[in-house]
Coordinates of C-alpha atoms in Angstrom, one line a residue:
M1 CA 62.0 -19.8 -225.8
T2 CA 60.0 -19.7 -222.6
A3 CA 59.0 -22.6 -220.3
A4 CA 56.4 -20.6 -218.4
A5 CA 53.4 -21.3 -220.6
R6 CA 51.1 -24.3 -220.2
I7 CA 49.4 -26.1 -223.1
G8 CA 47.0 -29.0 -222.8
G9 CA 47.1 -28.5 -219.0
A10 CA 50.9 -29.2 -218.8
P11 CA 54.0 -27.0 -218.9
V12 CA 55.9 -26.4 -222.1
V13 CA 59.2 -28.2 -221.6
T14 CA 62.3 -26.6 -222.9
L15 CA 65.3 -28.7 -223.8
T16 CA 68.8 -27.1 -224.0
A17 CA 71.7 -28.8 -225.6
L18 CA 74.7 -29.6 -223.3
D19 CA 77.1 -31.1 -225.8
A20 CA 76.4 -29.3 -229.1
P21 CA 79.5 -28.5 -231.1
A22 CA 80.9 -25.0 -230.5
D23 CA 80.3 -24.0 -234.1
G24 CA 78.6 -25.2 -237.3
P25 CA 75.1 -26.4 -237.8
A26 CA 73.4 -27.9 -234.6
F27 CA 70.2 -28.0 -232.8
L28 CA 70.5 -25.9 -229.6
Q29 CA 67.0 -25.9 -228.0
A30 CA 63.7 -27.6 -228.4
Q31 CA 60.1 -27.3 -226.9
V32 CA 58.0 -30.3 -226.1
L33 CA 54.3 -30.4 -225.1
P34 CA 53.5 -33.3 -222.7
G35 CA 49.9 -32.0 -222.7
R36 CA 49.6 -32.8 -226.4
G37 CA 50.9 -36.3 -226.7
M38 CA 54.6 -35.3 -226.2
M39 CA 54.6 -33.4 -229.6
L40 CA 57.4 -31.2 -230.6
L41 CA 56.5 -27.5 -230.8
Q42 CA 59.7 -25.8 -231.9
A43 CA 63.5 -26.4 -232.3
R44 CA 66.2 -23.9 -232.5
L45 CA 68.9 -24.5 -235.2
R46 CA 72.2 -22.8 -235.6
L47 CA 73.0 -22.5 -239.3
P48 CA 76.5 -22.8 -240.8
S49 CA 76.6 -19.0 -240.9
G50 CA 76.1 -18.9 -237.1
E51 CA 72.6 -17.4 -237.3
V52 CA 70.1 -19.2 -235.0
V53 CA 66.7 -19.8 -236.5
E54 CA 63.4 -21.6 -235.7
A55 CA 63.7 -24.9 -237.5
I56 CA 60.0 -25.9 -237.2
H57 CA 57.0 -24.3 -238.8
A58 CA 55.0 -23.3 -235.8
P59 CA 53.5 -20.3 -234.1
P60 CA 55.0 -18.8 -230.9
V61 CA 54.0 -20.4 -227.6
E62 CA 51.1 -18.0 -226.9
A63 CA 49.5 -18.4 -230.3
A64 CA 50.1 -22.2 -230.2
A65 CA 48.2 -22.3 -226.9
C66 CA 45.3 -20.6 -228.5
A67 CA 45.3 -23.0 -231.4
L68 CA 45.6 -26.0 -229.1
D69 CA 42.8 -25.0 -226.8
G70 CA 40.3 -27.9 -227.6
G71 CA 38.0 -25.7 -229.7
P72 CA 35.8 -27.0 -232.6
D73 CA 38.8 -26.9 -235.0
D74 CA 40.7 -29.1 -232.6
F75 CA 38.4 -32.1 -232.7
N76 CA 40.4 -35.2 -231.7
G77 CA 43.5 -33.0 -231.4
N78 CA 43.6 -32.0 -235.1
A79 CA 45.5 -28.8 -234.3
S80 CA 48.5 -30.9 -233.2
F81 CA 49.2 -31.9 -236.8
S82 CA 48.8 -28.4 -238.3
F83 CA 52.2 -27.3 -237.2
G84 CA 55.1 -28.5 -235.0
G85 CA 55.7 -32.2 -234.8
A86 CA 52.9 -34.5 -233.6
I87 CA 53.6 -38.1 -232.6
L88 CA 51.2 -40.5 -234.2
A89 CA 49.8 -43.6 -232.5
P90 CA 48.3 -46.3 -232.6
F91 CA 48.3 -45.6 -236.4
A92 CA 49.8 -43.0 -238.7
N93 CA 48.2 -41.6 -241.8
R94 CA 44.6 -42.4 -242.7
I95 CA 42.1 -45.2 -241.8
R96 CA 38.8 -45.5 -243.7
G97 CA 35.5 -46.9 -242.5
R98 CA 31.8 -46.6 -242.6
A99 CA 30.6 -43.2 -241.4
L100 CA 28.1 -43.5 -238.5
P101 CA 25.0 -41.4 -238.9
G102 CA 24.8 -38.7 -236.2
A103 CA 28.3 -39.2 -235.0
R104 CA 31.7 -37.9 -235.9
E105 CA 32.9 -41.5 -236.1
I106 CA 33.7 -44.3 -238.5
E107 CA 33.3 -48.0 -237.9
T108 CA 36.0 -50.2 -239.3
I109 CA 37.8 -53.5 -238.7
V110 CA 41.2 -53.6 -237.1
A111 CA 42.8 -57.1 -237.0
G112 CA 39.4 -58.7 -237.0
E113 CA 37.9 -56.4 -234.3
T114 CA 35.2 -53.9 -234.9
V115 CA 36.3 -50.5 -233.7
R116 CA 34.9 -46.9 -233.8
L117 CA 37.4 -44.2 -234.6
P118 CA 37.0 -40.4 -234.7
R119 CA 36.0 -39.1 -238.1
N120 CA 38.4 -36.2 -237.9
W121 CA 39.6 -35.5 -241.4
G122 CA 38.8 -35.9 -245.1
G123 CA 38.4 -34.2 -248.4
K124 CA 37.1 -30.7 -248.8
A125 CA 35.2 -31.3 -252.0
P126 CA 31.4 -31.8 -251.7
G127 CA 30.7 -35.4 -250.8
A128 CA 34.3 -36.2 -250.2
E129 CA 35.0 -39.1 -247.9
Q130 CA 35.8 -38.4 -244.3
Y131 CA 38.0 -40.8 -242.2
A132 CA 40.2 -41.2 -239.2
M133 CA 43.6 -39.4 -239.3
H134 CA 46.9 -39.6 -237.4
G135 CA 46.0 -41.7 -234.4
L136 CA 44.5 -41.2 -231.0
I137 CA 47.0 -39.3 -228.8
L138 CA 47.0 -35.9 -230.5
D139 CA 45.5 -34.3 -227.5
A140 CA 46.4 -36.9 -224.9
S141 CA 48.3 -35.8 -221.7
A142 CA 51.5 -37.6 -220.8
A143 CA 53.0 -38.0 -217.4
F144 CA 56.6 -36.7 -217.7
E145 CA 59.8 -35.8 -216.1
Q146 CA 62.9 -33.9 -217.2
P147 CA 66.0 -35.8 -215.8
S148 CA 68.4 -33.3 -217.4
P149 CA 68.3 -30.0 -219.3
D150 CA 68.7 -31.9 -222.6
R151 CA 66.2 -34.7 -222.1
V152 CA 62.6 -35.3 -221.3
V153 CA 60.7 -38.6 -220.9
G154 CA 57.0 -39.3 -220.9
L155 CA 54.4 -42.0 -220.4
I156 CA 50.9 -42.5 -221.7
D157 CA 49.1 -45.5 -220.2
A158 CA 46.8 -45.7 -223.2
G159 CA 45.0 -49.0 -222.4
D160 CA 42.6 -49.6 -225.3
F161 CA 42.6 -45.9 -226.3
G162 CA 39.2 -45.3 -224.7
G163 CA 37.7 -48.4 -226.3
R164 CA 38.9 -47.4 -229.8
W165 CA 41.8 -49.8 -230.4
P166 CA 42.2 -53.5 -229.7
G167 CA 44.6 -54.5 -226.9
L168 CA 46.1 -52.7 -223.9
W169 CA 49.0 -50.4 -224.5
K170 CA 51.6 -48.4 -222.7
L171 CA 53.5 -45.7 -224.7
T172 CA 56.8 -44.3 -223.5
F173 CA 58.6 -41.3 -225.0
E174 CA 62.0 -39.8 -224.9
W175 CA 63.2 -36.5 -226.5
R176 CA 66.8 -35.5 -226.3
L177 CA 69.4 -33.2 -227.8
Q178 CA 72.6 -35.0 -228.3
A179 CA 75.8 -33.9 -230.0
G180 CA 73.8 -31.3 -232.0
A181 CA 71.1 -33.7 -233.2
L182 CA 67.4 -33.9 -232.1
R183 CA 66.3 -37.4 -231.2
L184 CA 63.0 -39.0 -230.5
R185 CA 62.2 -42.5 -229.2
V186 CA 58.7 -44.0 -228.8
E187 CA 58.1 -47.4 -227.4
A188 CA 54.7 -49.2 -227.6
R189 CA 54.3 -52.1 -225.2
N190 CA 51.5 -54.6 -225.4
A191 CA 50.2 -55.0 -221.9
G192 CA 47.3 -57.2 -223.0
E193 CA 46.9 -61.0 -223.3
A194 CA 46.9 -61.3 -227.1
A195 CA 49.0 -60.1 -230.1
W196 CA 47.7 -56.9 -231.7
P197 CA 48.8 -54.4 -234.4
I198 CA 50.1 -50.9 -233.9
G199 CA 51.5 -48.2 -236.1
L200 CA 53.7 -45.3 -235.0
G201 CA 54.9 -42.1 -236.8
W202 CA 56.0 -38.5 -236.4
H203 CA 54.6 -35.5 -238.3
P204 CA 57.3 -32.7 -238.2
Y205 CA 57.0 -29.5 -240.2
F206 CA 60.5 -28.5 -241.2
A207 CA 60.8 -24.8 -242.0
L208 CA 63.1 -23.8 -244.9
P209 CA 65.5 -21.2 -243.4
S210 CA 65.8 -19.4 -246.8
G211 CA 62.0 -19.2 -247.3
D212 CA 62.6 -20.2 -250.9
R213 CA 60.7 -23.4 -251.5
R214 CA 61.4 -23.7 -255.3
Q215 CA 65.1 -24.1 -254.9
A216 CA 64.8 -26.5 -252.0
R217 CA 65.7 -30.1 -252.7
L218 CA 64.5 -33.4 -251.4
R219 CA 66.5 -36.6 -251.2
L220 CA 64.4 -39.7 -250.5
P221 CA 65.8 -43.1 -251.6
A222 CA 62.6 -45.1 -252.2
T223 CA 61.5 -47.4 -255.1
T224 CA 57.8 -46.9 -255.0
R225 CA 55.0 -44.3 -254.3
V226 CA 51.5 -45.0 -253.1
E227 CA 49.0 -43.9 -255.8
V228 CA 46.1 -41.8 -254.5
G229 CA 42.8 -41.1 -256.1
D230 CA 43.2 -37.3 -255.8
Y231 CA 45.0 -34.7 -253.7
D232 CA 41.7 -33.7 -251.9
A233 CA 40.9 -36.8 -249.8
V234 CA 44.4 -38.3 -250.6
L235 CA 43.2 -41.9 -250.3
P236 CA 45.2 -44.8 -251.6
T237 CA 44.1 -46.7 -254.7
G238 CA 46.0 -49.9 -253.6
R239 CA 48.5 -49.5 -256.4
L240 CA 52.2 -48.9 -255.9
S241 CA 54.0 -47.0 -258.7
P242 CA 57.7 -47.1 -259.4
V243 CA 59.3 -43.7 -258.9
A244 CA 62.1 -44.2 -261.4
G245 CA 61.7 -41.8 -264.3
S246 CA 58.8 -40.0 -262.7
P247 CA 58.5 -36.5 -261.2
Y248 CA 58.5 -38.3 -257.8
D249 CA 62.0 -39.8 -258.1
F250 CA 64.0 -38.2 -255.3
T251 CA 66.4 -41.1 -255.0
A252 CA 69.5 -39.0 -255.8
G253 CA 68.0 -35.7 -254.7
A254 CA 65.9 -33.3 -256.8
P255 CA 64.5 -29.8 -256.5
L256 CA 61.0 -29.4 -255.3
G257 CA 60.2 -26.7 -257.8
D258 CA 56.4 -26.3 -258.1
L259 CA 55.6 -30.0 -257.5
Y260 CA 52.8 -30.5 -255.0
L261 CA 53.5 -33.4 -252.6
D262 CA 51.2 -35.3 -250.2
D263 CA 52.6 -38.7 -251.0
C264 CA 53.6 -41.8 -249.2
F265 CA 56.9 -43.4 -250.4
T266 CA 57.8 -47.0 -249.6
G267 CA 60.3 -49.6 -250.8
L268 CA 62.7 -47.6 -248.7
V269 CA 66.4 -48.1 -249.7
R270 CA 68.2 -48.0 -246.4
D271 CA 71.6 -46.3 -245.9
G272 CA 73.2 -48.9 -243.7
D273 CA 70.5 -49.6 -241.1
E274 CA 68.7 -46.3 -241.5
A275 CA 65.7 -45.3 -243.6
A276 CA 66.5 -41.6 -244.3
A277 CA 65.4 -38.5 -246.1
E278 CA 67.2 -35.2 -246.5
I279 CA 65.9 -31.7 -247.0
L280 CA 68.4 -29.4 -248.6
D281 CA 68.2 -25.6 -248.6
P282 CA 71.0 -24.4 -250.8
A283 CA 70.1 -20.8 -250.4
A284 CA 70.6 -21.1 -246.6
G285 CA 73.6 -23.5 -247.0
V286 CA 72.1 -26.1 -244.8
G287 CA 70.6 -29.6 -245.0
L288 CA 68.6 -31.7 -242.6
R289 CA 68.9 -35.5 -242.4
I290 CA 65.8 -37.3 -241.0
A291 CA 66.8 -40.9 -240.3
S292 CA 65.3 -43.9 -238.5
P293 CA 67.1 -47.1 -237.7
S294 CA 63.8 -48.8 -236.7
P295 CA 63.1 -51.9 -238.9
A296 CA 59.4 -51.3 -238.5
V297 CA 59.5 -48.0 -240.4
K298 CA 58.3 -49.0 -243.8
A299 CA 57.1 -45.7 -245.3
I300 CA 57.9 -42.0 -245.4
Q301 CA 55.1 -39.5 -246.1
V302 CA 56.0 -36.2 -247.5
Y303 CA 53.7 -33.1 -247.5
A304 CA 55.0 -30.0 -249.2
P305 CA 52.5 -27.5 -250.8
P306 CA 54.2 -25.3 -253.4
D307 CA 53.0 -22.1 -251.7
Q308 CA 54.5 -22.9 -248.3
A309 CA 58.1 -22.7 -247.1
F310 CA 58.1 -25.9 -245.2
V311 CA 58.5 -29.6 -245.9
V312 CA 56.8 -32.3 -243.7
V313 CA 58.8 -35.6 -243.7
E314 CA 57.1 -38.3 -241.7
P315 CA 58.9 -41.6 -241.1
Q316 CA 56.1 -44.1 -240.2
F317 CA 55.4 -47.8 -239.8
N318 CA 52.3 -48.1 -242.0
L319 CA 50.9 -47.1 -245.3
A320 CA 47.6 -45.2 -245.5
D321 CA 44.5 -47.3 -244.7
P322 CA 46.6 -50.3 -243.7
F323 CA 43.6 -52.6 -243.2
G324 CA 41.7 -51.5 -246.3
P325 CA 40.3 -53.9 -249.0
E326 CA 42.1 -51.9 -251.7
W327 CA 45.4 -53.5 -250.9
P328 CA 46.4 -56.7 -252.6
G329 CA 46.3 -59.8 -250.4
G330 CA 49.7 -60.6 -248.8
L331 CA 51.0 -57.0 -249.1
D332 CA 52.7 -55.8 -245.9
T333 CA 51.1 -52.5 -245.2
G334 CA 53.4 -51.8 -242.3
M335 CA 51.4 -52.3 -239.1
A336 CA 53.6 -54.0 -236.4
T337 CA 52.1 -57.0 -234.6
V338 CA 53.3 -57.0 -231.0
E339 CA 53.1 -60.1 -228.8
P340 CA 51.8 -59.9 -225.2
G341 CA 54.4 -58.4 -222.9
E342 CA 56.6 -57.3 -225.9
A343 CA 57.3 -53.9 -227.3
V344 CA 58.1 -52.2 -230.6
A345 CA 60.3 -49.1 -230.8
Y346 CA 60.2 -46.1 -233.1
D347 CA 63.5 -44.1 -233.3
V348 CA 64.2 -41.0 -235.4
S349 CA 66.9 -38.4 -235.4
V350 CA 67.3 -35.1 -237.1
R351 CA 70.8 -33.8 -237.8
A352 CA 71.8 -30.6 -239.6
F353 CA 74.8 -30.3 -241.9
G354 CA 76.4 -27.7 -244.0
L355 CA 75.9 -28.4 -247.7
G356 CA 79.7 -28.5 -248.2
N357 CA 79.9 -31.4 -245.8
P358 CA 76.9 -33.7 -246.3

């Protein structure tokens, strides 16, 4: 990995583990992009065999710089969530609204306030609905410093996100490599004078070292799945379906096979204080545990097309379209309400393990 390149006007920051175990599976290096909302670009993983591989589905730095150049395909920073691991704020997933004629925007209501959001994603079918996707910091630049080789911290003084979100917000970030694990912490502080909602998430593309998607397994203890109208626009119907007995029951772990996934799981069954999912690659002899102790994490979105050798596992606060009328009254759709001067934290770790020692 090289730290010489610049993306989004800022250097590519390389983290190097200082206390990784001498052998066995461990994360050894990582690349972070302060110029693209502190997203993760790549992480190097040592497998149980001793081989070191790229653990994240992403192009090399030079190709990533071309993709993340702010061109027409990068409207609102969309390229940031096409590979690597984008950080999502002030909302994860999708938000629907009224398309504004002559503008790539929607108008919608957030906690009683009318806002305009970028209309940056949607279905590909003719006439499919377009909407706002994955927040407002995908191409934001963060002030940052690297206090040690294994740690980088960042700050985005987001304010009202350019007039697109109620309140005033400061976002702080910390990436670190610790004891062979990769760790992310995001804190959203309400610097305004009233309580307002926020949703946080992370969108990492985990590459399967074996390249064999059919035999890969997913373990995700959750009781319900958000139903969607179709897998084109992938918009919620407002119904939650029990996963028990369905093809989407990954509670005890199940192979991915040829099942297409772009699904939000909720009713998370916590392991101690953690909401966790595991990606198992038996052919490579390795598993990844993606875990969050944050109480505000209410959902995990999984994106895994059958023809790709990656699995995206996204712990996030909110369900898709959290303010939408499709949801039954009284249902908690996951947005965290933060009082003035207070903060909410998002923590997640990724740990690798040999499949003989889960």
